[in-house]
Coordinates of C-alpha atoms in Angstrom, one line a residue:
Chain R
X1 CA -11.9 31.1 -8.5
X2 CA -13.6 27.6 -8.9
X3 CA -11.4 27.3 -12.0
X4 CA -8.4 27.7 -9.9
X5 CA -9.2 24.8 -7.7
X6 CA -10.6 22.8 -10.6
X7 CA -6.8 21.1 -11.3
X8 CA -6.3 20.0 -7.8
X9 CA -10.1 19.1 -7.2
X10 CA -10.0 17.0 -10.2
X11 CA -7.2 15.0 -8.7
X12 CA -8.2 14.6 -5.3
X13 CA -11.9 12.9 -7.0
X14 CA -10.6 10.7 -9.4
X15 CA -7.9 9.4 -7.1
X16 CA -9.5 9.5 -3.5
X17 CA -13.0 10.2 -3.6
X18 CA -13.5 7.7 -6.8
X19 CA -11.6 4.9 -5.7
X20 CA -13.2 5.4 -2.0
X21 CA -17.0 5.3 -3.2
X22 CA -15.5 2.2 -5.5
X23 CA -14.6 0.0 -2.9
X24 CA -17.7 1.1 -1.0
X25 CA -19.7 -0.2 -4.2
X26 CA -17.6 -3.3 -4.4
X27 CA -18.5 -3.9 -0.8
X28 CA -21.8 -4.4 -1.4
X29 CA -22.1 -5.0 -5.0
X30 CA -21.1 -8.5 -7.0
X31 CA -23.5 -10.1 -9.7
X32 CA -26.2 -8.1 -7.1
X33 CA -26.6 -6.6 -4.3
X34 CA -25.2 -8.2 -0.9
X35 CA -24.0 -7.3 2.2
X36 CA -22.3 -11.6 2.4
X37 CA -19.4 -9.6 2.6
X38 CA -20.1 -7.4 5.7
X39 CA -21.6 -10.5 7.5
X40 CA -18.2 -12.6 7.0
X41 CA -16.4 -9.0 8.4
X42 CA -18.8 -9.4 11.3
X43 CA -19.1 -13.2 11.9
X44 CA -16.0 -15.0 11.1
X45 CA -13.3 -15.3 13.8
X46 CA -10.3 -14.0 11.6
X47 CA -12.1 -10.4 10.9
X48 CA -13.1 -10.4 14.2
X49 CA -9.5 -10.9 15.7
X50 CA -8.2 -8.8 13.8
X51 CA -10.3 -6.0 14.2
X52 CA -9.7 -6.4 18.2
X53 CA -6.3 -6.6 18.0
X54 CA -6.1 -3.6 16.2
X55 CA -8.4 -1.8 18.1
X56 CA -5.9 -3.5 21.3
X57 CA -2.9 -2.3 20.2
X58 CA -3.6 1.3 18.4
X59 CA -5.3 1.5 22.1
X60 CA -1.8 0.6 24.2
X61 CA -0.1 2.8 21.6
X62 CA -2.4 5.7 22.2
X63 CA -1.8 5.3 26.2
X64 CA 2.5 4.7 26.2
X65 CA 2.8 7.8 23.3
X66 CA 0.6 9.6 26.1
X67 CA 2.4 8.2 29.1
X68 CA 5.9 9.2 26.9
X69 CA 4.8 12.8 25.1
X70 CA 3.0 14.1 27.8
X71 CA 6.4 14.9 30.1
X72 CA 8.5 15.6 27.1
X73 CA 6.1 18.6 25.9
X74 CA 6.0 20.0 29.4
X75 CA 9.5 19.6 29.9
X76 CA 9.8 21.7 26.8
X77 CA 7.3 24.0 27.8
X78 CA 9.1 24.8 30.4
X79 CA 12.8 25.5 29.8
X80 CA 14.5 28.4 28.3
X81 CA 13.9 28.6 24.0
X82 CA 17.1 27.7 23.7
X83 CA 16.3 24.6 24.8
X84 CA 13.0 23.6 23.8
X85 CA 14.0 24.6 20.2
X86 CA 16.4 21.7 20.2
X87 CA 14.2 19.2 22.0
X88 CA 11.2 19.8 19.5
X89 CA 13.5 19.3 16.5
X90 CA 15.1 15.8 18.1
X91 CA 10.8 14.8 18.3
X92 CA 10.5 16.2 14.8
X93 CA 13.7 14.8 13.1
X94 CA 12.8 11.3 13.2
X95 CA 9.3 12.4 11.7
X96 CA 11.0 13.1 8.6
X97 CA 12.7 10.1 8.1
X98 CA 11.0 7.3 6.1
X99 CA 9.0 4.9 8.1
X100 CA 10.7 2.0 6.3
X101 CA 13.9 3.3 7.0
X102 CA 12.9 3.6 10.9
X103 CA 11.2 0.1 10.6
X104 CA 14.9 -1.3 9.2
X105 CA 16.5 0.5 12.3
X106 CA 13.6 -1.7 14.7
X107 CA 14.7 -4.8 12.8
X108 CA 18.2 -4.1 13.7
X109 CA 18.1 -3.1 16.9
X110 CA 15.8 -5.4 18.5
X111 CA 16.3 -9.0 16.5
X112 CA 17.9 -11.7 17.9
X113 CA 21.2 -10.8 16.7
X114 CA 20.6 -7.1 16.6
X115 CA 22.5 -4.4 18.1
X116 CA 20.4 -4.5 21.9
X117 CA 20.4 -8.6 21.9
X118 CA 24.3 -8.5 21.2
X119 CA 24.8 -5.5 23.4
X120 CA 23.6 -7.4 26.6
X121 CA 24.9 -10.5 25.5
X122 CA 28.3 -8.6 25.5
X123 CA 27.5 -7.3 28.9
X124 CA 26.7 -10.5 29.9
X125 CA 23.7 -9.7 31.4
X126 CA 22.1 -12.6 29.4
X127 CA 22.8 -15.6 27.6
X128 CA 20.2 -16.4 25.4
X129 CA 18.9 -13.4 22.6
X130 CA 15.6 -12.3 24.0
X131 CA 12.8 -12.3 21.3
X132 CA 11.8 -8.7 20.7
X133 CA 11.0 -8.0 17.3
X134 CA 9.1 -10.6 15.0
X135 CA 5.7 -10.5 17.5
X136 CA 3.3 -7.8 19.1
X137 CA 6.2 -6.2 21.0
X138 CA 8.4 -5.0 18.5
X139 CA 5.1 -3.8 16.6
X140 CA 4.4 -1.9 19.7
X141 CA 8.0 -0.4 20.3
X142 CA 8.5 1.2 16.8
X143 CA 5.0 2.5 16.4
X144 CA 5.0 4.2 19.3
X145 CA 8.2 5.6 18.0
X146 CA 6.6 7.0 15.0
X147 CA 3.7 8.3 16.5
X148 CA 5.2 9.8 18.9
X149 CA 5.9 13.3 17.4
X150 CA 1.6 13.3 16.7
X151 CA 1.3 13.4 20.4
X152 CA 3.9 16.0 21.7
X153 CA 3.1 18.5 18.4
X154 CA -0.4 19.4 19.9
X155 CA 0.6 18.9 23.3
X156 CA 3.3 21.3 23.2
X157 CA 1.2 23.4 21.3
X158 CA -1.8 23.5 24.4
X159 CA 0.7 23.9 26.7
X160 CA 2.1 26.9 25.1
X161 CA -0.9 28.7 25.5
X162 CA -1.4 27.8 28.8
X163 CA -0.9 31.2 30.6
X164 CA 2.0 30.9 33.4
X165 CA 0.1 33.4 35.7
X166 CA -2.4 30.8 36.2
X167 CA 0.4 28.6 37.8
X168 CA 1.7 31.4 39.9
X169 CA -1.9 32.6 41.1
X170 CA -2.4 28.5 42.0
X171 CA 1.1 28.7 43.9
X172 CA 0.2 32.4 45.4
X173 CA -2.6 30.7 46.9
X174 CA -0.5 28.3 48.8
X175 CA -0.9 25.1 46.6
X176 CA 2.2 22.8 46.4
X177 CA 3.7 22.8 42.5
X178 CA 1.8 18.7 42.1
X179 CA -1.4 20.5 43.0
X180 CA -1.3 23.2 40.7
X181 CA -0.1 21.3 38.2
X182 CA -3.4 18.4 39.0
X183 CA -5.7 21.2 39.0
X184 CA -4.6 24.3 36.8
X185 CA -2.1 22.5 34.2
X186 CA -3.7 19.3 33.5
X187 CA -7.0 19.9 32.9
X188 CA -6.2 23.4 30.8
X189 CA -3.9 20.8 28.4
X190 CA -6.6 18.3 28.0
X191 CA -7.5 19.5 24.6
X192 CA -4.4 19.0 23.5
X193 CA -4.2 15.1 24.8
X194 CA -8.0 15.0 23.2
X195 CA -5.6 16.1 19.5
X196 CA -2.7 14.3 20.3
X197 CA -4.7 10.7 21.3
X198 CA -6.9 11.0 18.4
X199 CA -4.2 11.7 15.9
X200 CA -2.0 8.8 17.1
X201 CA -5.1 6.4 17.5
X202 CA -6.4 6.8 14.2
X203 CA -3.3 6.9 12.3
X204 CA -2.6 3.4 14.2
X205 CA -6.0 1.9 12.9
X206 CA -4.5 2.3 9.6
X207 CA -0.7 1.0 10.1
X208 CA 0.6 -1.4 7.7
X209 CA 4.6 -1.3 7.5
X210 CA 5.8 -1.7 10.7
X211 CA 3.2 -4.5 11.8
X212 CA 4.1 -6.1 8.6
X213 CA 7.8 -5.9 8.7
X214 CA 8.1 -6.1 12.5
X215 CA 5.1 -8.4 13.7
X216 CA 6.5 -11.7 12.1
X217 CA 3.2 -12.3 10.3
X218 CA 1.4 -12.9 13.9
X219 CA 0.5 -9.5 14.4
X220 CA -2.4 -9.0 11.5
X221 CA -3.5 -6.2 11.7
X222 CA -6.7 -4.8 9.8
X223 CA -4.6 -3.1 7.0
X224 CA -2.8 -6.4 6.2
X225 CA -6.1 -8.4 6.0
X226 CA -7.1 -5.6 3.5
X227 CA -3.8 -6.2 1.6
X228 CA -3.8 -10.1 1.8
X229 CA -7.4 -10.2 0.3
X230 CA -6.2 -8.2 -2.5
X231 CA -2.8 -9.7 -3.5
X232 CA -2.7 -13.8 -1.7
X233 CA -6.9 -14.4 -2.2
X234 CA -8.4 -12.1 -4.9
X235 CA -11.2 -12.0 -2.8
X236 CA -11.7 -8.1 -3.5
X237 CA -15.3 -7.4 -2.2
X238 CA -14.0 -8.6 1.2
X239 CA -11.0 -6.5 1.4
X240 CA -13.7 -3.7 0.3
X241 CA -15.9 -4.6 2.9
X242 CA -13.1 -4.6 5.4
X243 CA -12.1 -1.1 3.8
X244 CA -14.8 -0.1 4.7
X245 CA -15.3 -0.6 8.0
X246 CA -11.8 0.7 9.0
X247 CA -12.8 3.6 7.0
X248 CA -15.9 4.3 8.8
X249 CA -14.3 3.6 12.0
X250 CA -11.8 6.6 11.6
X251 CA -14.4 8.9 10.4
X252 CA -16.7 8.1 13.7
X253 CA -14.0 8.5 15.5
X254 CA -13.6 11.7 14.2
X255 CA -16.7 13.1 14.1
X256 CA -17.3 12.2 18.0
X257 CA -13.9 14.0 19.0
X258 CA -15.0 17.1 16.5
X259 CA -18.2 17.7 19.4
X260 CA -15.3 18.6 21.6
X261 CA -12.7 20.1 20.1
X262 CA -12.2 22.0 16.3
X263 CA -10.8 18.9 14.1
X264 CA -8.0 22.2 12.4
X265 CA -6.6 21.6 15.7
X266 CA -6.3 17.9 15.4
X267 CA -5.5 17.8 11.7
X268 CA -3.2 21.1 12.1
X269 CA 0.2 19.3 12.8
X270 CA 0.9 17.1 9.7
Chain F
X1 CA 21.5 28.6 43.7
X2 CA 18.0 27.2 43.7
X3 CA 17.8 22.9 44.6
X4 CA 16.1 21.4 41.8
X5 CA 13.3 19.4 42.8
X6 CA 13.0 15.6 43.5
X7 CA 9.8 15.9 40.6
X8 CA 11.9 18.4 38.2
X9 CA 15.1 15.4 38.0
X10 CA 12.5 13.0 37.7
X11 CA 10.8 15.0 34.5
X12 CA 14.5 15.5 33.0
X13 CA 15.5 11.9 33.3
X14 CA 11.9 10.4 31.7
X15 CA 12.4 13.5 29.2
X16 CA 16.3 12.4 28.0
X17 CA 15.3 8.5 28.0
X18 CA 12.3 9.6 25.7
X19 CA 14.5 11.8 23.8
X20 CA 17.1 8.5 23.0
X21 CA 14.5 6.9 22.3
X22 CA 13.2 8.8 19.5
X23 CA 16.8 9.4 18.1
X24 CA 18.7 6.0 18.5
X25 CA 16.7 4.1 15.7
X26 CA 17.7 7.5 13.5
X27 CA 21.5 7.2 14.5
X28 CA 22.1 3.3 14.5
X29 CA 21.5 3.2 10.5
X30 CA 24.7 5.0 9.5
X31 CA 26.7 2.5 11.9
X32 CA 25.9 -0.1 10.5
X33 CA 25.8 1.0 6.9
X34 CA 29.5 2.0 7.4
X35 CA 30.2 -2.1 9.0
X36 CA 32.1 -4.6 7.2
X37 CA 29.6 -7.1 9.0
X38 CA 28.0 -9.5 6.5
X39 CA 25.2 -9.9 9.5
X40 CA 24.2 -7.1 12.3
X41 CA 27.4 -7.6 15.3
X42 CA 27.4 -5.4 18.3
X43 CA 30.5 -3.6 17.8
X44 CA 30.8 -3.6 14.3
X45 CA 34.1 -5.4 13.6
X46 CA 35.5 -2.9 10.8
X47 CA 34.6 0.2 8.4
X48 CA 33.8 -0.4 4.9
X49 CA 31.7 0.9 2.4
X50 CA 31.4 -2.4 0.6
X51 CA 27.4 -1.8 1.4
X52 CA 27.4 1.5 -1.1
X53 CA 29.7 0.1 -3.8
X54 CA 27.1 -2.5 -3.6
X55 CA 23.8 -0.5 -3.9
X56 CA 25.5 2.0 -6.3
X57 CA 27.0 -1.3 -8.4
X58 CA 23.5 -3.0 -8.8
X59 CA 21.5 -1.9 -11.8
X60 CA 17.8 -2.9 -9.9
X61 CA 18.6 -0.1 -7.0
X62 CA 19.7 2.0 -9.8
X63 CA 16.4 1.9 -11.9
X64 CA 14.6 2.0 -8.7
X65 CA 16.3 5.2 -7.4
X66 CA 15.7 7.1 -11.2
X67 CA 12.1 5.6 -10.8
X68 CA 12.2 7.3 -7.3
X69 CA 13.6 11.1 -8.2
X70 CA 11.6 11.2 -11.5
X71 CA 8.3 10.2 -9.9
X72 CA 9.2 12.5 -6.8
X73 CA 10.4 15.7 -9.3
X74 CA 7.4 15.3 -11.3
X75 CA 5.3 15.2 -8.5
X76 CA 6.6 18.8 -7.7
X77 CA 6.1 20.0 -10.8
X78 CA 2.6 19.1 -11.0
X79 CA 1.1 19.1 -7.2
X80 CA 3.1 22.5 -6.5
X81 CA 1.4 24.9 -9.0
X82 CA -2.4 22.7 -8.3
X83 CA -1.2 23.4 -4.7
X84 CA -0.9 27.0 -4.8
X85 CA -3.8 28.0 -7.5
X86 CA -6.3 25.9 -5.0
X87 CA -4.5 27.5 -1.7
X88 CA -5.0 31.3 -3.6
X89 CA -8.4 30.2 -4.7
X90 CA -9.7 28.9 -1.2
X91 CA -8.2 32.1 0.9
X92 CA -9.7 34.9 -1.8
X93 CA -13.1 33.5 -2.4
X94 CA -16.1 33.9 -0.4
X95 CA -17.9 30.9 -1.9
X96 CA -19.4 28.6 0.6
X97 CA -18.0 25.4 -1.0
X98 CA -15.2 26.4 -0.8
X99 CA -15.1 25.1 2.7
X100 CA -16.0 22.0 1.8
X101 CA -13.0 21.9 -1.1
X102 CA -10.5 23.1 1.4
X103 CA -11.8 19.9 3.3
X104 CA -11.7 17.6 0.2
X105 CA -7.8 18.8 -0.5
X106 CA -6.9 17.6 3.0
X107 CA -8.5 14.2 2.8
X108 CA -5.5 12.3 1.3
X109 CA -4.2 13.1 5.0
X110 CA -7.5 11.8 6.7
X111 CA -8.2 8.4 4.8
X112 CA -5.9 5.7 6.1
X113 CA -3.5 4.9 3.2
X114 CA -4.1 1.6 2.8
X115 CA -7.7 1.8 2.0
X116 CA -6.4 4.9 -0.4
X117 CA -3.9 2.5 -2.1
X118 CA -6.4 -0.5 -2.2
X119 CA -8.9 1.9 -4.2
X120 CA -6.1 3.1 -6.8
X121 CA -5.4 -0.1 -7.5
X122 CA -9.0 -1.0 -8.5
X123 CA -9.2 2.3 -10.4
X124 CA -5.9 1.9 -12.0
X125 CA -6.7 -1.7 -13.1
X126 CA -9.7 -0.9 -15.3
X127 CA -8.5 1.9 -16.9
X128 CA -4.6 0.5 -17.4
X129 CA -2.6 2.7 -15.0
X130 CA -1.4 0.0 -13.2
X131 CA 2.7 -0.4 -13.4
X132 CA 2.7 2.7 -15.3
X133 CA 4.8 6.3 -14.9
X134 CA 1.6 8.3 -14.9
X135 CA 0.0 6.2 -12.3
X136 CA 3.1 6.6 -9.9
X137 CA 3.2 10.2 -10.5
X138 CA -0.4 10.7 -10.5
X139 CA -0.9 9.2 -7.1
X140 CA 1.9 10.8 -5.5
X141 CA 0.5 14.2 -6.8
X142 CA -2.6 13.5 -5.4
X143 CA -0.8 12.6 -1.5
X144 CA 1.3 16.0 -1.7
X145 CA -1.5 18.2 -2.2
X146 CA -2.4 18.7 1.0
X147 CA 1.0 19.7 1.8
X148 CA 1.2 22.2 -0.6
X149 CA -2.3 23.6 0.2
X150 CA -1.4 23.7 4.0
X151 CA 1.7 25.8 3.3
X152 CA 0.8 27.6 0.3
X153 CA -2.3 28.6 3.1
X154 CA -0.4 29.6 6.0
X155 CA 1.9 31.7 3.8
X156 CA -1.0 33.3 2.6
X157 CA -2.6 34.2 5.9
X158 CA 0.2 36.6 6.4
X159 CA -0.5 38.7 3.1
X160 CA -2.4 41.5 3.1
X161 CA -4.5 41.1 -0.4
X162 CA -5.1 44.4 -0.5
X163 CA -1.7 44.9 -2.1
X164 CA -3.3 43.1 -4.8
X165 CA -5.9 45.5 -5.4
X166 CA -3.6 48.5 -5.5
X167 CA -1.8 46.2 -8.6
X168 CA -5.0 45.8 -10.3
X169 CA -6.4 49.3 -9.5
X170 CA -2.9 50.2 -11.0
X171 CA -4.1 48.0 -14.2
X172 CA -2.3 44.7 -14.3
X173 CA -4.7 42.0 -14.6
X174 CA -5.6 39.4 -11.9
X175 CA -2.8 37.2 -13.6
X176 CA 0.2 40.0 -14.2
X177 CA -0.5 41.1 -10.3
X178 CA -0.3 37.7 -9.1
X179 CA 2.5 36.9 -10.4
X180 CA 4.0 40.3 -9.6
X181 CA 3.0 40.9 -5.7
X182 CA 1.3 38.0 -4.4
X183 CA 3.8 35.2 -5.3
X184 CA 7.0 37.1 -4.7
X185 CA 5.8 37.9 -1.2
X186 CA 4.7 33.8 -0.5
X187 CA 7.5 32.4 -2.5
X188 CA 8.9 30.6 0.6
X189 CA 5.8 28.6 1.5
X190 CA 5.5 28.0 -2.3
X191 CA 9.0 26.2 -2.1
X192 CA 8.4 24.6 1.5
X193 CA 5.1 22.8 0.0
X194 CA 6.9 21.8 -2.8
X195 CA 9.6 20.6 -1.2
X196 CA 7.3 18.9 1.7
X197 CA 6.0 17.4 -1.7
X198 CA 8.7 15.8 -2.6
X199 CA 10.0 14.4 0.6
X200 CA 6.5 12.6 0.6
X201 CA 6.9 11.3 -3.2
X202 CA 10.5 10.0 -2.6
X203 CA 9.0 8.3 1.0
X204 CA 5.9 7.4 -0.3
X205 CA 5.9 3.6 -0.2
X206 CA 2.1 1.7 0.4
X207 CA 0.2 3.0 -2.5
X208 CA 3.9 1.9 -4.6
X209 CA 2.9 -1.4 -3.2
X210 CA -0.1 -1.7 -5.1
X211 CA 0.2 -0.3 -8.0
X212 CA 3.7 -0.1 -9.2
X213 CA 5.2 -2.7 -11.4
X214 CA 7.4 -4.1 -13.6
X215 CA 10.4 -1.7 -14.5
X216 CA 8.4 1.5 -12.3
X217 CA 9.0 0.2 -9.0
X218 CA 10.3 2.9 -7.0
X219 CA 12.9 2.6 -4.4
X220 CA 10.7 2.1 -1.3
X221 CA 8.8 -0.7 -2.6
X222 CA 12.2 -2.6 -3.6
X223 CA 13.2 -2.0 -0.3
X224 CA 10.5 -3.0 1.1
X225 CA 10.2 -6.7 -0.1
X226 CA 13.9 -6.9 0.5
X227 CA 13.1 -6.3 4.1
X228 CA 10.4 -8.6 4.1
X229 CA 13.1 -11.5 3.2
X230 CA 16.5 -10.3 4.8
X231 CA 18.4 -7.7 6.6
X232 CA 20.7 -6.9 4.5
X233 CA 23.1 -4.1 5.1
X234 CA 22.8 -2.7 1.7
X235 CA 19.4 -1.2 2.8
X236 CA 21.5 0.3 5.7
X237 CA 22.7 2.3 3.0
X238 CA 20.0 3.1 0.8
X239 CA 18.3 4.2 4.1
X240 CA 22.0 6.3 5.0
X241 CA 21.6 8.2 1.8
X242 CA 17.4 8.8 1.8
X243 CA 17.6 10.5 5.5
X244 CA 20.3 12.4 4.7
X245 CA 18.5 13.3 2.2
X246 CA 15.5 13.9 3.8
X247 CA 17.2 16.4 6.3
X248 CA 18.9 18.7 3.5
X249 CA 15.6 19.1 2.3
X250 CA 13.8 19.8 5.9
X251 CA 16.4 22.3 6.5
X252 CA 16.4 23.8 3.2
X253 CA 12.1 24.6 3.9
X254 CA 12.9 25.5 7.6
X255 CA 15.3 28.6 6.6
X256 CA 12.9 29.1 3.7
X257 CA 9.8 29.3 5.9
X258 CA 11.1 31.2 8.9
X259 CA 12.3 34.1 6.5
X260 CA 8.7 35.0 6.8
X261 CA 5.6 34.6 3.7

């Protein structure tokens, strides 16, 4: 049995686990041991910038893919099949369409002489393009649209289990549909939000396409400081250290939410 | 008839806007690919298809698309039968680390990419990989694993491996009966991994980035620094043809999965 495994094991060390524990050596490791390279990560004002940001905006993401998913899965949670089949493939049909293809669609749409900025012009509704793309909004906009479908998948999934006698034994008892829903519904599909926020937040940490084709260079976040160390400064061990920290951040944040819920359940939908 | 609620129209509208939301940037490619427009105009002035003749005229998006379906075929070839040996493995044997395998297989999904394409790169460079075929394939088998093994796995949940017994009781060996009643009866999931596979190797675009070079640069990361300078319409093309793609191949695992295995 182990020598079944042994092919794709072998892979999966020498091109994730090896190159992982190398950056982790080259973080701390150059002519000697150091850790110059985690105290520049922690001290100087770019890192540190960065790092918020990131944390900033894979936080607002998080919150609007909530704010968006949540009544999308319960809206098809609670239609006939027919129905809910076709509004979980339109969330899962843009899922399978290349992130750089989506982030070309965001360019087009939102720059100033994309298809929105000429539609309104054409309306007449305004006369100047309105700058959406190129800064922190148009980051926002088409992450969340990317993420999106890791929020309703486990979402929808919760609510699915979510027994509909509950609701009718909450109604039975004379509570209006918004109370049932506050105090049966909600709180039984928290796990779900617990999968669905944690998915989205910590594939945001990591983002690098869309905030570097649609951010307009402003919007650096902690991947592209990882990627400009490497390719514009050669300066490896802090890109390493960097690594590193993102790295670690993920797996905290995954190890906290595992206390509460199985991580299979998190993990399950991609 | 029954009123619908003041709540229940407001759930439908916020629903549909979502719903447009998600679809639009999917739907507004093939517009424009299809525009005569030298520059993005809102309505497109007149159909052409000047934008195809000009990707399937220029020899660079040519390379880069062979670069693209060898790497992604190859990639099949190799991370599908890994896939499903490690899938059978992990689901028959009692082994405690085998837990903590099944784990490793699903970490390409857990690391952020970019630290996973940063650390290739370091790899690759000392030992020569770097702008190389094997490289590119190599790390894209390594990101569709986990695909495989997820499918491969849920296929296998619904087989009863006691059929296998009777095979071997019966006197094939562990091999012949494999071959003979396990993978017959998962075939589906076998082709839905591999195909999941490949949609990842022809989308697959950060660790490209890093590591690909020279004349192996695969689609995505030609399309990629041409985005960085320009929006040029010919991408509205290339990106036409790779989620059309994409979908044929979606649909094709769908029907493949949901005819049960």
């Amino acid at each position: 049995m182990l020598a079944l495994v042994s092919p794709a094991l072998l892979v999966i060390l020498a091109l994730i686990v090896l190159p992982v524990g190398w950056l982790a050596w080259q973080s701390i490791y150059h002519d000697g041991f150091t850790l110059e390279n985690y105290r520049r990560v922690f001290t100087e004002d770019v890192y540190w910038r960065s790092f918020a940001l990131t944390f900033e905006i894979s936080l607002a993401v998080t919150v609007i893919a909530l704010l968006l998913g949540y009544p999308v899965a319960y809206l098809a949670n609670s239609v006939p099949k027919g129905w809910s089949i076709l509004i979980l493939s339109l969330v899962v049909l843009p899922f399978w369409t290349s992130v750089l293809v989506r982030a070309y669609a965001w360019l087009a749409l939102l720059q100033r002489t994309g298809v929105i900025n000429q539609f309104l012009r054409y309306l007449d509704v305004i006369s100047e393009p309105l700058a959406l793309v190129h800064n922190t909004f148009g980051t926002v906009v088409a992450t969340v649209h990317i993420l999106l479908p890791f929020m309703v998948l486990p979402l929808y999934a919760t609510m699915q289990k979510i027994p509909n006698d509950l609701m009718q034994a909450g109604a039975s008892l004379g509570a209006s549909p918004s109370l049932t829903f506050m105090r049966v519904f909600l709180p039984l599909s928290l796990p779900g939000v617990l999968a669905g926020c944690t998915m989205v937040f910590v594939l945001c940490l990591g983002f690098y396409i869309t905030p570097e084709l649609l951010g307009g260079g402003r919007t650096v976040m902690v991947s592209m400081l990882v990627s400009r160390n490497v390719e514009l400064y050669n300066q490896f061990g802090a890109a390493s250290a960097v690594a590193v920290v993102l790295l670690l951040s993920v797996l905290a944040i995954f190890f906290v939410v595992s206390r509460f819920i199985s991580l299979d359940r998190v993990l399950g939908q991609k | 008839m029954m009123r619908t609620s003041p709540a229940r129209m407001a759930l439908y509208v916020i629903g549909a806007l979502v719903l447009v939301y998600l679809i639009l940037p999917v739907l507004i490619i093939a517009p424009i690919s299809f525009s005569s427009a030298r520059f993005l105009t809102f309505p497109p002035p007149s159909f052409s298809l000047r934008w195809y003749e000009q990707y399937f005229s220029n020899p660079a998006w040519m390379q880069a698309t062979r670069v693209t379906l060898t790497v992604a075929l190859l990639t099949v070839l190799i991370a599908t039968p890994f896939g499903v040996a490690a899938a059978y493995a992990i689901s028959q044997s009692k082994l405690r680390i085998m837990r903590l395998i099944h784990m490793a297989l699903l970490l390409p999904l857990v690391v952020p990419i970019i630290i996973t394409a940063v650390g290739i790169f370091f790899v690759y460079a000392k030992v020569g990989l770097v702008a190389t075929m094997p490289g590119l394939v190599l790390a894209n088998v390594m990101l569709g694993l986990p695909y495989v093994v997820i499918s491969v796995l849920a296929g296998l949940q619904s087989f009863d491996p006691a059929q296998e017994m009777v095979a071997r009781s019966l006197g094939m060996n562990r091999l012949r009966s494999f071959f003979a009643v396990t993978l017959p009866q998962i075939k589906s999931s076998v082709v839905a991994g591999g195909i999941f596979a490949f949609i990842s190797a022809m989308d697959e675009t950060i660790v490209a980035l890093f590591i690909s070079g020279g004349q192996y640069q695969p689609l995505t990361k030609r399309m990629f620094t041409a985005l960085r300078d320009e929006i040029d319409p010919t991408i509205a093309a290339i990106s036409t043809l790779m989620t059309a793609a994409s979908f044929m191949l979606v649909l094709l695992a769908s029907t493949r999965q949901t005819k049960g295995g």
